[in-house]
Amino acid sequence: MEVEYEKLIRRLNPPRVVIDNDSCDYATVIRVDSVNKHGILLQVVQVLTDISLIINKAYISSDGEWFMGVFYASDYYGNKIRSQEVLDYIQKTIESDAPLTASVKESVGVMPSEEYTSIELSGNDRPGLLSEVCAVLTDLACNVVNAEIWTHNARAAAVMNVTDSLTGRAIIDPKRLLSIKTLLCYVLKGNDDFQTAQMRLSPPGAHRGRRLHQIMLDDGGYEKMETIEHTRVEKKYPRPNIIVADCPEKDYTVITMRSMDRPKLLFDIVCTLTDMKYVVFHGMVACGTMEACQVKDFEFYIRDINGRRIRSEAERERVRQCLEAAIERRASEGLELELRTEDRSGLLSDATRIFRENGLAIRRAEISTTNGEAIDTFHVTDVEGNTVDPIIIESIREQIGLTTLQVKQKSCISSKHTQETRISSILASFFKRPKPENLQQNRLYCPANLGRRRSV
């Protein structure tokens, strides 16, 4: 009865979006008011990040029956959002109050759509793994329409939308799906992953980025941060500075973070907190710069969905590790290569095979097909996590095609010791972890200072 009452209240009070392009010099201000519910913050942030907007600053409050969020957003190039089509989309999508994408439990064992079959993979990472997966799919007459692949802490996860290479339709035959699952799991397990490698179906409407976070969160990869024995990319930039501490005077747990800025950073953080069943009651995101390195500061006052703050040190440490992992998973490592050419069956298998044969390790990848054109992005290093030799890259480009494979971004892993030293010295003091006893003085704001909020 209580759930039905809450649904009725939300129908009578749909979310309200006000977009302001005049009050701020550098960003479009998006104000959202809504009846409070678990996941509303993620729902709003997801809408903004899915259209590649950058959230420069934000203020969040949901302490009570009403949610209020103010977001300062710009486009990918740092400009205000001027497109009326984009502004209308933001308003219409958020005000529709559509439910969040399917949860983990809802995504297991469902049947594919008519357009494609969505599969999820996870297992121990190793050089050439994506190449082996793509080769199996090609042999099974499966075409990868689009996909996203992440690696972190020696684990790999992927969400792939595949079709039958002959019909271009989804694969729905149960026997064939079982055969695909058996062979892919065999490849994923390799020699040492008999317990955790798996493949399963997910609903076509599931949000790919969120599912990848959920897969890796369930995988427990964050716990392996200091103990893994597999080859791991050396981090040249400092880890995010994350403190999870008590705020007993207000009965919250307070999280303060400082991280190198990048696209979708806020989404990754809010997604993880939501899936861990925490609610952000008050929050603030601020953007700051130091030399050429842009950083973001975050401060969240949270409780679990039952209204309790975190009371054990073990759980505080788990939250810290999960947030650190969420920030690192999407971080771009290595050289960014873009493959752009006419799509054909086996294209992805051929490209990844060439990468493997030339000693490249794929750390992250995004695969897409639009109007018959394949646009694939790969972040690569050598198998030890170091910068790829430019001679090898040119050799690969000659094999694939100089105009087909382009270098899009220089490696963030510099081969010059002097450059590494300079970056480290710039950021060392900036990311120095403050002492817990100084947390109160360093807070960005206090929820006690917030004004009255609208109530139902």
mmCIF file of N, CA, C and O in Angstrom, residues 233-234 236-237 332-334 380-381 385-388 410-416 420:
data_model
loop_
_atom_site.group_PDB
_atom_site.id
_atom_site.type_symbol
_atom_site.label_atom_id
_atom_site.label_comp_id
_atom_site.label_asym_id
_atom_site.label_seq_id
_atom_site.Cartn_x
_atom_site.Cartn_y
_atom_site.Cartn_z
ATOM 1 N N VAL A 233 49.044 -2.539 -15.320
ATOM 2 C CA VAL A 233 49.565 -1.286 -15.835
ATOM 3 C C VAL A 233 50.039 -0.422 -14.673
ATOM 4 O O VAL A 233 49.324 -0.212 -13.705
ATOM 5 N N GLU A 234 51.260 0.070 -14.774
ATOM 6 C CA GLU A 234 51.773 0.955 -13.739
ATOM 7 C C GLU A 234 51.084 2.308 -13.850
ATOM 8 O O GLU A 234 50.978 2.896 -14.910
ATOM 9 N N LYS A 236 50.951 6.080 -13.627
ATOM 10 C CA LYS A 236 51.858 7.219 -13.642
ATOM 11 C C LYS A 236 51.241 8.437 -12.984
ATOM 12 O O LYS A 236 51.947 9.362 -12.613
ATOM 13 N N TYR A 237 49.917 8.473 -12.879
ATOM 14 C CA TYR A 237 49.238 9.561 -12.209
ATOM 15 C C TYR A 237 48.771 9.072 -10.840
ATOM 16 O O TYR A 237 48.504 7.893 -10.648
ATOM 17 N N SER A 332 41.526 6.443 -19.186
ATOM 18 C CA SER A 332 42.198 6.085 -20.436
ATOM 19 C C SER A 332 43.670 5.815 -20.185
ATOM 20 O O SER A 332 44.394 6.677 -19.709
ATOM 21 N N GLU A 333 44.109 4.608 -20.503
ATOM 22 C CA GLU A 333 45.504 4.238 -20.355
ATOM 23 C C GLU A 333 46.067 3.857 -21.715
ATOM 24 O O GLU A 333 45.427 3.177 -22.496
ATOM 25 N N GLY A 334 47.272 4.300 -21.966
ATOM 26 C CA GLY A 334 47.922 3.917 -23.194
ATOM 27 C C GLY A 334 47.558 4.796 -24.367
ATOM 28 O O GLY A 334 47.044 5.903 -24.235
ATOM 29 N N VAL A 380 45.520 1.078 -25.965
ATOM 30 C CA VAL A 380 46.472 -0.035 -25.985
ATOM 31 C C VAL A 380 47.797 0.339 -25.319
ATOM 32 O O VAL A 380 48.202 1.502 -25.312
ATOM 33 N N THR A 381 48.441 -0.682 -24.749
ATOM 34 C CA THR A 381 49.816 -0.595 -24.263
ATOM 35 C C THR A 381 50.536 -1.838 -24.751
ATOM 36 O O THR A 381 49.941 -2.679 -25.440
ATOM 37 N N GLY A 385 52.325 -3.124 -19.945
ATOM 38 C CA GLY A 385 51.697 -1.885 -19.533
ATOM 39 C C GLY A 385 52.465 -0.639 -19.882
ATOM 40 O O GLY A 385 52.143 0.444 -19.394
ATOM 41 N N ASN A 386 53.489 -0.760 -20.711
ATOM 42 C CA ASN A 386 54.308 0.392 -21.081
ATOM 43 C C ASN A 386 53.846 0.991 -22.410
ATOM 44 O O ASN A 386 53.055 0.407 -23.145
ATOM 45 N N THR A 387 54.407 2.165 -22.721
ATOM 46 C CA THR A 387 54.090 2.828 -23.969
ATOM 47 C C THR A 387 54.487 1.968 -25.163
ATOM 48 O O THR A 387 55.549 1.347 -25.173
ATOM 49 N N VAL A 388 53.627 1.950 -26.181
ATOM 50 C CA VAL A 388 53.910 1.161 -27.375
ATOM 51 C C VAL A 388 54.931 1.887 -28.242
ATOM 52 O O VAL A 388 54.855 3.107 -28.431
ATOM 53 N N LYS A 410 47.859 10.810 -27.644
ATOM 54 C CA LYS A 410 49.151 10.384 -27.142
ATOM 55 C C LYS A 410 48.969 9.592 -25.861
ATOM 56 O O LYS A 410 48.030 9.791 -25.109
ATOM 57 N N SER A 411 49.916 8.700 -25.592
ATOM 58 C CA SER A 411 49.836 7.895 -24.383
ATOM 59 C C SER A 411 49.955 8.747 -23.141
ATOM 60 O O SER A 411 50.736 9.677 -23.076
ATOM 61 N N CYS A 412 49.115 8.439 -22.134
ATOM 62 C CA CYS A 412 49.254 9.121 -20.849
ATOM 63 C C CYS A 412 50.356 8.486 -20.032
ATOM 64 O O CYS A 412 50.671 8.940 -18.948
ATOM 65 N N ILE A 413 50.936 7.387 -20.564
ATOM 66 C CA ILE A 413 52.067 6.754 -19.901
ATOM 67 C C ILE A 413 53.320 7.196 -20.638
ATOM 68 O O ILE A 413 53.692 6.660 -21.664
ATOM 69 N N SER A 414 53.995 8.205 -20.143
ATOM 70 C CA SER A 414 55.117 8.803 -20.848
ATOM 71 C C SER A 414 56.350 7.931 -20.755
ATOM 72 O O SER A 414 56.638 7.335 -19.734
ATOM 73 N N SER A 415 57.102 7.887 -21.844
ATOM 74 C CA SER A 415 58.347 7.126 -21.831
ATOM 75 C C SER A 415 59.525 7.959 -21.382
ATOM 76 O O SER A 415 60.633 7.462 -21.255
ATOM 77 N N LYS A 416 59.316 9.250 -21.179
ATOM 78 C CA LYS A 416 60.408 10.124 -20.773
ATOM 79 C C LYS A 416 60.396 10.309 -19.269
ATOM 80 O O LYS A 416 59.438 10.794 -18.684
ATOM 81 N N GLU A 420 57.733 12.306 -16.464
ATOM 82 C CA GLU A 420 57.093 11.630 -15.352
ATOM 83 C C GLU A 420 57.414 12.343 -14.047
ATOM 84 O O GLU A 420 56.555 12.539 -13.186
#
